[in-house]
PDB file of C-alpha atoms and ligand atoms in Angstrom:
ATOM      1  CA  UNK A   1      -0.098   0.114  -0.214  1.00  0.00           C
ATOM      2  CA  UNK A   2       2.817   2.421   0.657  1.00  0.00           C
ATOM      3  CA  UNK A   3       4.509   1.694  -2.617  1.00  0.00           C
ATOM      4  CA  UNK A   4       1.228   2.384  -4.355  1.00  0.00           C
ATOM      5  CA  UNK A   5       0.720   5.555  -2.049  1.00  0.00           C
ATOM      6  CA  UNK A   6       4.196   6.958  -3.337  1.00  0.00           C
ATOM      7  CA  UNK A   7       3.411   6.315  -6.961  1.00  0.00           C
ATOM      8  CA  UNK A   8       6.178   3.396  -7.408  1.00  0.00           C
ATOM      9  CA  UNK A   9       6.215   1.156  -9.966  1.00  0.00           C
ATOM     10  CA  UNK A  10       5.261  -1.696  -7.752  1.00  0.00           C
ATOM     11  CA  UNK A  11       3.966  -4.321 -10.226  1.00  0.00           C
ATOM     12  CA  UNK A  12       7.492  -4.074 -11.527  1.00  0.00           C
ATOM     13  CA  UNK A  13       9.436  -4.922  -8.305  1.00  0.00           C
ATOM     14  CA  UNK A  14      12.221  -7.463  -8.448  1.00  0.00           C
ATOM     15  CA  UNK A  15      13.431  -8.206  -5.191  1.00  0.00           C
ATOM     16  CA  UNK A  16      12.724  -7.685  -1.458  1.00  0.00           C
ATOM     17  CA  UNK A  17      15.379  -7.502   1.131  1.00  0.00           C
ATOM     18  CA  UNK A  18      14.450  -8.942   4.513  1.00  0.00           C
ATOM     19  CA  UNK A  19      17.001  -7.878   6.907  1.00  0.00           C
ATOM     20  CA  UNK A  20      15.802  -9.915   9.964  1.00  0.00           C
ATOM     21  CA  UNK A  21      12.521 -11.713  11.249  1.00  0.00           C
ATOM     22  CA  UNK A  22      11.090  -9.176  13.545  1.00  0.00           C
ATOM     23  CA  UNK A  23       7.421  -7.971  12.544  1.00  0.00           C
ATOM     24  CA  UNK A  24       8.306  -4.242  11.841  1.00  0.00           C
ATOM     25  CA  UNK A  25      10.768  -5.885   9.223  1.00  0.00           C
ATOM     26  CA  UNK A  26       8.709  -8.695   7.728  1.00  0.00           C
ATOM     27  CA  UNK A  27       4.979  -8.367   8.811  1.00  0.00           C
ATOM     28  CA  UNK A  28       4.320  -7.101   5.237  1.00  0.00           C
ATOM     29  CA  UNK A  29       5.262 -10.048   3.366  1.00  0.00           C
ATOM     30  CA  UNK A  30       1.819 -11.876   3.820  1.00  0.00           C
ATOM     31  CA  UNK A  31      -0.159  -9.030   2.913  1.00  0.00           C
ATOM     32  CA  UNK A  32       1.782  -8.115  -0.094  1.00  0.00           C
ATOM     33  CA  UNK A  33       1.447 -11.529  -1.546  1.00  0.00           C
ATOM     34  CA  UNK A  34      -2.162 -11.724  -0.588  1.00  0.00           C
ATOM     35  CA  UNK A  35      -2.588  -8.638  -2.624  1.00  0.00           C
ATOM     36  CA  UNK A  36      -0.534  -9.353  -5.492  1.00  0.00           C
ATOM     37  CA  UNK A  37      -2.729 -12.781  -6.343  1.00  0.00           C
ATOM     38  CA  UNK A  38      -5.598 -10.304  -7.146  1.00  0.00           C
ATOM     39  CA  UNK A  39      -4.084  -7.260  -8.302  1.00  0.00           C
ATOM     40  CA  UNK A  40      -5.113  -6.825 -12.151  1.00  0.00           C
ATOM     41  CA  UNK A  41      -1.659  -5.215 -12.291  1.00  0.00           C
ATOM     42  CA  UNK A  42       0.014  -8.509 -11.724  1.00  0.00           C
ATOM     43  CA  UNK A  43      -2.023 -10.857 -13.630  1.00  0.00           C
ATOM     44  CA  UNK A  44       0.232 -10.485 -16.772  1.00  0.00           C
ATOM     45  CA  UNK A  45       3.400 -10.725 -14.806  1.00  0.00           C
ATOM     46  CA  UNK A  46       5.721 -13.381 -15.821  1.00  0.00           C
ATOM     47  CA  UNK A  47       9.215 -12.368 -13.847  1.00  0.00           C
ATOM     48  CA  UNK A  48       9.676 -13.594 -10.722  1.00  0.00           C
ATOM     49  CA  UNK A  49       9.419 -11.922  -7.408  1.00  0.00           C
ATOM     50  CA  UNK A  50      12.366 -12.639  -5.199  1.00  0.00           C
ATOM     51  CA  UNK A  51      12.715 -12.398  -1.523  1.00  0.00           C
ATOM     52  CA  UNK A  52      16.396 -12.520   0.073  1.00  0.00           C
ATOM     53  CA  UNK A  53      16.953 -12.884   3.594  1.00  0.00           C
ATOM     54  CA  UNK A  54      19.003 -15.082   5.961  1.00  0.00           C
ATOM     55  CA  UNK A  55      18.576 -18.901   6.608  1.00  0.00           C
ATOM     56  CA  UNK A  56      15.179 -19.329   8.179  1.00  0.00           C
ATOM     57  CA  UNK A  57      13.337 -17.069   5.521  1.00  0.00           C
ATOM     58  CA  UNK A  58      11.606 -19.767   3.632  1.00  0.00           C
ATOM     59  CA  UNK A  59      10.657 -21.443   6.939  1.00  0.00           C
ATOM     60  CA  UNK A  60       9.070 -18.177   8.370  1.00  0.00           C
ATOM     61  CA  UNK A  61       6.958 -17.586   5.015  1.00  0.00           C
ATOM     62  CA  UNK A  62       5.926 -21.314   4.995  1.00  0.00           C
ATOM     63  CA  UNK A  63       4.785 -21.109   8.470  1.00  0.00           C
ATOM     64  CA  UNK A  64       2.756 -17.748   7.859  1.00  0.00           C
ATOM     65  CA  UNK A  65       1.022 -19.760   5.009  1.00  0.00           C
ATOM     66  CA  UNK A  66       0.058 -22.764   6.938  1.00  0.00           C
ATOM     67  CA  UNK A  67      -1.702 -20.960   9.584  1.00  0.00           C
ATOM     68  CA  UNK A  68      -4.764 -20.655   7.238  1.00  0.00           C
ATOM     69  CA  UNK A  69      -3.783 -22.177   3.843  1.00  0.00           C
ATOM     70  CA  UNK A  70      -3.306 -18.611   2.564  1.00  0.00           C
ATOM     71  CA  UNK A  71      -1.783 -20.257  -0.749  1.00  0.00           C
ATOM     72  CA  UNK A  72       0.547 -17.102  -0.996  1.00  0.00           C
ATOM     73  CA  UNK A  73       2.735 -18.849  -3.369  1.00  0.00           C
ATOM     74  CA  UNK A  74      -0.447 -19.328  -5.629  1.00  0.00           C
ATOM     75  CA  UNK A  75       0.661 -16.350  -8.029  1.00  0.00           C
ATOM     76  CA  UNK A  76       0.550 -15.592 -12.026  1.00  0.00           C
ATOM     77  CA  UNK A  77       4.350 -15.336 -11.537  1.00  0.00           C
ATOM     78  CA  UNK A  78       6.932 -17.240  -9.418  1.00  0.00           C
ATOM     79  CA  UNK A  79       7.845 -16.292  -6.168  1.00  0.00           C
ATOM     80  CA  UNK A  80      11.455 -17.087  -5.075  1.00  0.00           C
ATOM     81  CA  UNK A  81      13.207 -17.279  -1.775  1.00  0.00           C
ATOM     82  CA  UNK A  82      16.676 -17.155  -1.519  1.00  0.00           C
ATOM     83  CA  UNK A  83      18.522 -17.865   1.691  1.00  0.00           C
ATOM     84  CA  UNK A  84      21.842 -16.119   1.692  1.00  0.00           C
ATOM     85  CA  UNK A  85      25.046 -16.300   3.625  1.00  0.00           C
ATOM     86  CA  UNK A  86      26.782 -13.865   5.424  1.00  0.00           C
ATOM     87  CA  UNK A  87      29.912 -12.164   3.376  1.00  0.00           C
ATOM     88  CA  UNK A  88      28.856 -14.361   0.193  1.00  0.00           C
ATOM     89  CA  UNK A  89      28.174 -12.266  -3.013  1.00  0.00           C
ATOM     90  CA  UNK A  90      24.870 -12.627  -4.677  1.00  0.00           C
ATOM     91  CA  UNK A  91      23.073 -10.884  -7.529  1.00  0.00           C
ATOM     92  CA  UNK A  92      19.765  -9.183  -5.862  1.00  0.00           C
ATOM     93  CA  UNK A  93      18.795  -7.805  -9.264  1.00  0.00           C
ATOM     94  CA  UNK A  94      20.334  -8.757 -12.857  1.00  0.00           C
ATOM     95  CA  UNK A  95      23.426  -6.878 -12.706  1.00  0.00           C
ATOM     96  CA  UNK A  96      23.216  -5.746  -9.210  1.00  0.00           C
ATOM     97  CA  UNK A  97      25.629  -7.220  -6.826  1.00  0.00           C
ATOM     98  CA  UNK A  98      25.013  -7.496  -3.188  1.00  0.00           C
ATOM     99  CA  UNK A  99      26.704  -8.572   0.072  1.00  0.00           C
ATOM    100  CA  UNK A 100      25.251  -8.964   3.758  1.00  0.00           C
ATOM    101  CA  UNK A 101      26.965  -9.235   6.938  1.00  0.00           C
ATOM    102  CA  UNK A 102      25.577 -10.462  10.244  1.00  0.00           C
ATOM    103  CA  UNK A 103      24.873  -7.878  12.757  1.00  0.00           C
ATOM    104  CA  UNK A 104      24.499  -8.210  16.705  1.00  0.00           C
ATOM    105  CA  UNK A 105      20.726  -7.742  16.560  1.00  0.00           C
ATOM    106  CA  UNK A 106      19.148 -11.043  15.954  1.00  0.00           C
ATOM    107  CA  UNK A 107      20.495 -14.610  15.104  1.00  0.00           C
ATOM    108  CA  UNK A 108      19.626 -13.964  11.523  1.00  0.00           C
ATOM    109  CA  UNK A 109      19.900 -10.049  11.224  1.00  0.00           C
ATOM    110  CA  UNK A 110      22.347  -8.855   8.492  1.00  0.00           C
ATOM    111  CA  UNK A 111      23.273  -5.492   7.096  1.00  0.00           C
ATOM    112  CA  UNK A 112      23.520  -5.444   3.287  1.00  0.00           C
ATOM    113  CA  UNK A 113      25.707  -3.431   0.834  1.00  0.00           C
ATOM    114  CA  UNK A 114      24.418  -3.042  -2.818  1.00  0.00           C
ATOM    115  CA  UNK A 115      26.396  -2.142  -5.851  1.00  0.00           C
ATOM    116  CA  UNK A 116      25.224  -0.869  -9.224  1.00  0.00           C
ATOM    117  CA  UNK A 117      28.446  -0.165 -11.289  1.00  0.00           C
ATOM    118  CA  UNK A 118      30.355   2.595  -9.057  1.00  0.00           C
ATOM    119  CA  UNK A 119      27.289   3.633  -6.767  1.00  0.00           C
ATOM    120  CA  UNK A 120      26.926   1.617  -3.518  1.00  0.00           C
ATOM    121  CA  UNK A 121      24.410   1.595  -0.778  1.00  0.00           C
ATOM    122  CA  UNK A 122      24.691  -0.054   2.784  1.00  0.00           C
ATOM    123  CA  UNK A 123      21.597  -0.399   5.003  1.00  0.00           C
ATOM    124  CA  UNK A 124      22.420  -1.364   8.499  1.00  0.00           C
ATOM    125  CA  UNK A 125      19.028  -2.659   9.345  1.00  0.00           C
ATOM    126  CA  UNK A 126      18.416  -3.223  13.025  1.00  0.00           C
ATOM    127  CA  UNK A 127      21.645  -3.650  14.822  1.00  0.00           C
ATOM    128  CA  UNK A 128      23.742  -2.791  17.978  1.00  0.00           C
ATOM    129  CA  UNK A 129      27.079  -1.039  17.872  1.00  0.00           C
ATOM    130  CA  UNK A 130      29.763  -2.924  15.575  1.00  0.00           C
ATOM    131  CA  UNK A 131      32.890  -1.774  14.280  1.00  0.00           C
ATOM    132  CA  UNK A 132      32.802  -4.327  11.584  1.00  0.00           C
ATOM    133  CA  UNK A 133      29.565  -2.640  10.355  1.00  0.00           C
ATOM    134  CA  UNK A 134      31.529   0.848   9.689  1.00  0.00           C
ATOM    135  CA  UNK A 135      34.159  -1.292   7.827  1.00  0.00           C
ATOM    136  CA  UNK A 136      31.538  -2.932   5.873  1.00  0.00           C
ATOM    137  CA  UNK A 137      29.913   0.508   5.004  1.00  0.00           C
ATOM    138  CA  UNK A 138      33.512   1.955   4.285  1.00  0.00           C
ATOM    139  CA  UNK A 139      33.165   4.629   1.364  1.00  0.00           C
ATOM    140  CA  UNK A 140      29.716   3.830   0.280  1.00  0.00           C
ATOM    141  CA  UNK A 141      27.649   6.589  -1.664  1.00  0.00           C
ATOM    142  CA  UNK A 142      24.837   6.231   0.947  1.00  0.00           C
ATOM    143  CA  UNK A 143      24.883   4.765   4.502  1.00  0.00           C
ATOM    144  CA  UNK A 144      21.601   4.037   5.865  1.00  0.00           C
ATOM    145  CA  UNK A 145      21.667   3.574   9.559  1.00  0.00           C
ATOM    146  CA  UNK A 146      19.078   2.428  12.039  1.00  0.00           C
ATOM    147  CA  UNK A 147      19.185   5.193  15.105  1.00  0.00           C
ATOM    148  CA  UNK A 148      16.420   3.821  17.470  1.00  0.00           C
ATOM    149  CA  UNK A 149      17.265   5.743  20.519  1.00  0.00           C
ATOM    150  CA  UNK A 150      18.498   9.212  20.974  1.00  0.00           C
ATOM    151  CA  UNK A 151      20.786   8.519  24.031  1.00  0.00           C
ATOM    152  CA  UNK A 152      20.993   6.205  27.102  1.00  0.00           C
ATOM    153  CA  UNK A 153      19.679   3.345  25.215  1.00  0.00           C
ATOM    154  CA  UNK A 154      17.644   0.734  26.986  1.00  0.00           C
ATOM    155  CA  UNK A 155      18.788  -1.954  24.615  1.00  0.00           C
ATOM    156  CA  UNK A 156      21.925  -3.267  23.618  1.00  0.00           C
ATOM    157  CA  UNK A 157      20.950  -4.299  20.103  1.00  0.00           C
ATOM    158  CA  UNK A 158      20.014  -0.954  18.674  1.00  0.00           C
ATOM    159  CA  UNK A 159      21.796   2.134  18.149  1.00  0.00           C
ATOM    160  CA  UNK A 160      21.751   5.548  19.761  1.00  0.00           C
ATOM    161  CA  UNK A 161      23.021   8.734  18.098  1.00  0.00           C
ATOM    162  CA  UNK A 162      26.450   8.883  19.482  1.00  0.00           C
ATOM    163  CA  UNK A 163      27.316   5.392  18.272  1.00  0.00           C
ATOM    164  CA  UNK A 164      25.662   6.028  14.926  1.00  0.00           C
ATOM    165  CA  UNK A 165      27.818   9.156  14.367  1.00  0.00           C
ATOM    166  CA  UNK A 166      30.788   7.258  15.542  1.00  0.00           C
ATOM    167  CA  UNK A 167      30.002   4.416  12.806  1.00  0.00           C
ATOM    168  CA  UNK A 168      29.599   7.220  10.215  1.00  0.00           C
ATOM    169  CA  UNK A 169      32.850   8.817  10.990  1.00  0.00           C
ATOM    170  CA  UNK A 170      34.765   5.483  10.529  1.00  0.00           C
ATOM    171  CA  UNK A 171      32.614   4.483   7.542  1.00  0.00           C
ATOM    172  CA  UNK A 172      33.180   7.894   6.015  1.00  0.00           C
ATOM    173  CA  UNK A 173      30.231   7.584   3.165  1.00  0.00           C
ATOM    174  CA  UNK A 174      29.386  10.354   0.841  1.00  0.00           C
ATOM    175  CA  UNK A 175      25.913  10.689   2.723  1.00  0.00           C
ATOM    176  CA  UNK A 176      24.322   9.204   5.550  1.00  0.00           C
ATOM    177  CA  UNK A 177      20.754   8.701   6.373  1.00  0.00           C
ATOM    178  CA  UNK A 178      19.362   7.924   9.838  1.00  0.00           C
ATOM    179  CA  UNK A 179      16.005   5.834  10.256  1.00  0.00           C
ATOM    180  CA  UNK A 180      13.914   3.520  12.581  1.00  0.00           C
ATOM    181  CA  UNK A 181      13.319   6.266  15.134  1.00  0.00           C
ATOM    182  CA  UNK A 182      11.722   5.142  18.378  1.00  0.00           C
ATOM    183  CA  UNK A 183       9.399   7.686  20.329  1.00  0.00           C
ATOM    184  CA  UNK A 184      12.367   9.397  22.049  1.00  0.00           C
ATOM    185  CA  UNK A 185      12.764  11.250  18.679  1.00  0.00           C
ATOM    186  CA  UNK A 186       9.302  12.504  18.737  1.00  0.00           C
ATOM    187  CA  UNK A 187       9.952  15.822  20.504  1.00  0.00           C
ATOM    188  CA  UNK A 188      13.414  16.559  18.910  1.00  0.00           C
ATOM    189  CA  UNK A 189      14.496  18.738  16.332  1.00  0.00           C
ATOM    190  CA  UNK A 190      16.705  16.356  14.226  1.00  0.00           C
ATOM    191  CA  UNK A 191      18.936  19.140  12.433  1.00  0.00           C
ATOM    192  CA  UNK A 192      19.659  20.736  15.965  1.00  0.00           C
ATOM    193  CA  UNK A 193      20.344  17.307  17.499  1.00  0.00           C
ATOM    194  CA  UNK A 194      22.809  16.135  14.470  1.00  0.00           C
ATOM    195  CA  UNK A 195      24.525  19.565  14.601  1.00  0.00           C
ATOM    196  CA  UNK A 196      25.568  18.934  18.425  1.00  0.00           C
ATOM    197  CA  UNK A 197      27.638  15.725  17.146  1.00  0.00           C
ATOM    198  CA  UNK A 198      29.294  17.714  14.516  1.00  0.00           C
ATOM    199  CA  UNK A 199      28.968  14.831  11.880  1.00  0.00           C
ATOM    200  CA  UNK A 200      31.971  14.458   8.961  1.00  0.00           C
ATOM    201  CA  UNK A 201      29.111  15.130   6.459  1.00  0.00           C
ATOM    202  CA  UNK A 202      25.585  15.254   5.368  1.00  0.00           C
ATOM    203  CA  UNK A 203      23.257  13.417   7.650  1.00  0.00           C
ATOM    204  CA  UNK A 204      19.696  12.887   6.246  1.00  0.00           C
ATOM    205  CA  UNK A 205      16.658  12.227   8.470  1.00  0.00           C
ATOM    206  CA  UNK A 206      14.505   9.258   6.637  1.00  0.00           C
ATOM    207  CA  UNK A 207      11.036  10.489   6.419  1.00  0.00           C
ATOM    208  CA  UNK A 208       8.115   8.674   4.666  1.00  0.00           C
ATOM    209  CA  UNK A 209       7.995   9.424   0.957  1.00  0.00           C
ATOM    210  CA  UNK A 210      11.520  11.101   0.905  1.00  0.00           C
ATOM    211  CA  UNK A 211      13.305  10.395  -2.279  1.00  0.00           C
ATOM    212  CA  UNK A 212      16.972  10.402  -3.084  1.00  0.00           C
ATOM    213  CA  UNK A 213      18.688   9.891  -6.097  1.00  0.00           C
ATOM    214  CA  UNK A 214      22.093   8.538  -5.827  1.00  0.00           C
TER     215      UNK A 214
HETATM  216 ZN1   ZN B   1      14.570  -5.746  15.064  1.00  0.00          ZN
HETATM  217 ZN1   ZN B   2      13.058  -2.822  13.604  1.00  0.00          ZN
END
């Protein structure tokens, strides 16, 4: 629904990255596939829709289907589920290379690095602090990082602002973007908070509908 709302070409969607199995990161799979079964825009589609994620993704989707015989794989087009391995390159879309790295969040959580020619994007997804994540994101054109908490984080397996800025400093991307804000952030002026940390480059606040060209 969000893709349609933003006017994106959702019927041509090639691939979906599932970073880990928390509900806010995978809960849309069922509703998406339930919708594509009937959407007029999908009835003539023949190219596969590919889901990429860690080991366990096939089981996760399979179990959702089993709950009430949802027949989510009964589509006009093939649905493929590809379980990736940490640090092993794969082709996420034709001609586009990706590699994922395990992160300290859940057993199956991964950050992803995607490269299209000379342009690269890294998305941390949910993660605790990890120096290897900064190395993984070195020199990316865009480094998208979770920044769940502002400060004094109550959970080790997420980031707060000081940590996110530290990772950005080490990774030295062309641009960085923060996302996955918990309510701590609601009353905060983003630009003011960021300025206090004197980041090495541009740090963008992720917002619904925001478009960025790389
Ligand atoms: Zn999570
Ligand atoms: Zn999350």
